[in-house]
């Protein structure tokens, strides 16, 4: 039986490690070096695993060994270290597993994963008396074994959820790194990016992929999953993910007449009344089926494998891209289908005049997303001018995605509008936080500050807050970063307010207030294993017990509270400066949970945990740390 | 006042009975005339539905309070005393003829509303009646063979809300006969025999397409006024192509009939589509036909879809909260293991198929030299996610190949898998198809998929063996496409094409398949355009005016293409000059057009345009009340206002 235990823990390690190596391969991201102790416990199972579905049996038989061998070579040091750890644990069977679990819990919190927490909760609940050795040891062992099997299986399942660490390049040349979960849509990812980049959240922002081999660029649609297309990139790819404003992304919804009435003269198009635009949208996107713009024009096409570009008369229909062969009429039945859109995406191309001797530089291609290099299966098309190219590419997108595109747009508009009001609200928050007393404010500035700018401005804030309007704008973004750690889940900030009262958090802030650091400090320092269990168990006691309600409590539990806290205070006490007491309270609270995380994160630049937190802002974490140090220093 | 004799024919006395003479004065009102008349006939019956029809003037004398003088009736008038509701043979969109009673005295608009109420068709304003196209009479025995559904006994219910009984409106649940009628109305019919399609009239050009639109009846006049006699045949069709508030829950009949109309429009090339689209339509028809056959009558009224989805979610739930052993089982996915022949076509090389031991697991195929090597490294592993799967099957040649186009960074890899027999083929094919969508053998749709493939194979078998002998579950593919493709392709070639398209729709439920069909139909560029032959003012040649739900288009017959589009929302006003039968329309920006109609009545065109404008006034919130007055105001002639 012990063997099985060992096997499982091995396996888990395995998966962790594998994951890492996989990620390292796949994603063109500078990762913190995989080093030091905690590695094995990392819970980031993004998976490279090819035979994940292979039976467990198979795994122990062959794969594990082989993989092990590989891995040992890779990180033998880590392995050793872990082995010793494990030996230590083995002292008593129950304990052996527990330490590792809390740990996993812990990183769970950090990653704030929605699904996984459930399991770890279970296990925790199942072993409330870990430190004290229990009487019916065998029963317990049985129980534990079952739990462990379950845990392992669920981890396996969870491991199926692919996660990638993605480096997103911004327009200013800098980049952000974030963790993207297989289930996240581009919309979710962009929401993350909004929080991290403090840009205005207008609807034009889009996440694009570029392929230098093919010189193409494509904006992902908001409803797409990001991980899937990225996982089809080759190992040595130089493809990039960009975060930029693309005007043509939703142009069709702002000026539908340019697409649907493209034949009309320019003047009548620019003079179009809003009411007529709305009606156009209504007609074309709100009916039983979406109407595709009736595009037809002579385009150039590069024939399969040939170098020359031939002119053909193309027509766009909902069912695909057609051309009319020479000598035939334009009648539907004579049309030849060049391609249907089920399996292809449309990409903008750059400088094809040089690369492929295209007649103009306004080219687009249609290809299967997995094709990454020149191929006869790519359809190359070339338009006379840019307007025509935008028309065709947009038309094809409408044909391919239909109403989804319009829904995306509406969601984006909502988001943009929401972020505007949100920003306003947070201005209030920050102001209320900054005005009351110098100390909390300093903390606030430090704690939040993802950007140095804010820090410097912090002091200025207190004295002449009203005039210095510049600071608020950056400030409003502060709460997001705080909640960002949890942002790998897609949930944060929605459920929190109700959560807050029932969670065990309220007290801590209170304690915090008078002598801010002590209570948490006491709990945390001993070493970084213990802290989570207490908080968790206490939580478990206070809130509905482990099994069923995992997603909301957990997601909100670790990092989310800060954000809600802020909001609650903002919402509850709108007048910015006057009430001094409320602001401080939220503030510490806001700090603490991150603090908890911090405790773990700092010691080793763990790979996964680091990654997990990194997405929400690696720089932010370090900021936080310094903030905490300062805070402690003050006291 | 002087009394004079009024001659009235009472239809109920028989065709040979002499007209009745009654003595009246000019100030006698119509009601009094009827009273005298009834007394004189000595017939005891319910006369409440009867009214006076003035033959010379072709009008009903329905206002019983009006005097003869006011109506302008004099001694020379020959009146007929007849019932207002008469039997009508109604050609439904699905091609079936239904005999039922309709009102001959009220405007056609209201008559259609009443008919639709009986048929349980919502939004009757979208439908209308038209005179049928004369059928080419080749054989005389045809009339007897035509199955006639009869609803004449069903009373016309006044209430607009219909109680459901047994999943159908109560008035259908009376007898097995009426139940059969409801089934005919709400379940789509099996696809027609190719010969039947070929026999029907097909418009060959846009000019031909204008003919059908000359046949619409005038909505503001009664049937009788338009020369329709008892037992005449009329077609009931969707006239305005804006389908308001379509809800599968309440619109079983409406959806089915609309689907039937769309299907016939495509089969008869009333609306043009490309070959790819035709194949998809064919596949959907096949799918819908198959599901309709297997569906029980009651379940056709929804229920089934809901149940299915409920079952599915239940299944998901069960998978969701399984215990650890279940999970363990779930983790070990089923596999397919077999010897298959693999062939990878390469340029300029003609290599044959080679046999390998193949293992299908998850979404990948791994192949090995032999079954003994299966524990080692595979020669290659093919991940089928996102790949294209196409059948390459010939039953006659006993060839069961699967063509895979697997995307790779460098392009697509083409690989053929050759199976030994049907069974093996259907299993592997189903697995490939699921895998291409990222699903594994675990997926619940797998068994279904296997079955689907087998049915399709058997269908193909019956095709090449004996095209005449058809069983219920085999459908002649020729009945799924327009006759043009009968000539272009042999059934043998057609079947794989339809099968290919079928892959993408095979999972749809009946309702969603119908909805998909309608969606694709509505996405066709020419959808919803009704054509009329007109002559524009100042032009010397005939041109075609297309009327759609949001615009008018002008088609130059010389070029054969759209030369101008006017949208309704730019329209200021339109007028009809009834004397010279000309329509004049003014658009924003001082654009004026005027035209006269060449083959249709000007009223039809006027009504079409006004009708579409009326349709656009219907609000999003569904209100059951129809603004009939507004309709007549927008569509009526000079006498209606």
PDB file of C-alpha atoms in Angstrom, chain A residues 55 97 158 173 180 260 266 284-285 301 317 348 389 442 447 522 536 544 552 563 578 581 608 626:
ATOM      1  CA  UNK A  55      -4.682   3.989 -17.932  1.00  0.00           C
ATOM      2  CA  UNK A  97       0.437  12.971   2.863  1.00  0.00           C
ATOM      3  CA  UNK A 158      -7.588  18.612 -13.754  1.00  0.00           C
ATOM      4  CA  UNK A 173       7.403  47.109 -26.980  1.00  0.00           C
ATOM      5  CA  UNK A 180      -3.924  31.129 -19.753  1.00  0.00           C
ATOM      6  CA  UNK A 260     -23.400  46.036 -46.440  1.00  0.00           C
ATOM      7  CA  UNK A 266     -18.830  57.179 -50.526  1.00  0.00           C
ATOM      8  CA  UNK A 284     -28.355  41.580 -41.035  1.00  0.00           C
ATOM      9  CA  UNK A 285     -27.517  40.278 -37.606  1.00  0.00           C
ATOM     10  CA  UNK A 301      -5.474  34.405 -56.526  1.00  0.00           C
ATOM     11  CA  UNK A 317     -21.656  33.622 -49.750  1.00  0.00           C
ATOM     12  CA  UNK A 348      -4.011  39.446 -43.014  1.00  0.00           C
ATOM     13  CA  UNK A 389      -9.211  43.772 -48.229  1.00  0.00           C
ATOM     14  CA  UNK A 442       1.674  54.946   2.228  1.00  0.00           C
ATOM     15  CA  UNK A 447       0.810  47.793  -1.753  1.00  0.00           C
ATOM     16  CA  UNK A 522       2.158  35.260  14.145  1.00  0.00           C
ATOM     17  CA  UNK A 536      -8.217  26.924   5.687  1.00  0.00           C
ATOM     18  CA  UNK A 544     -20.095  25.419   4.437  1.00  0.00           C
ATOM     19  CA  UNK A 552     -17.146  30.177  -5.045  1.00  0.00           C
ATOM     20  CA  UNK A 563     -10.834  43.590  -4.144  1.00  0.00           C
ATOM     21  CA  UNK A 578     -14.250  62.044   5.523  1.00  0.00           C
ATOM     22  CA  UNK A 581     -11.996  54.366   9.970  1.00  0.00           C
ATOM     23  CA  UNK A 608       4.827  27.243 -11.154  1.00  0.00           C
ATOM     24  CA  UNK A 626       8.625  45.199  -0.500  1.00  0.00           C
TER      25      UNK A 626
END
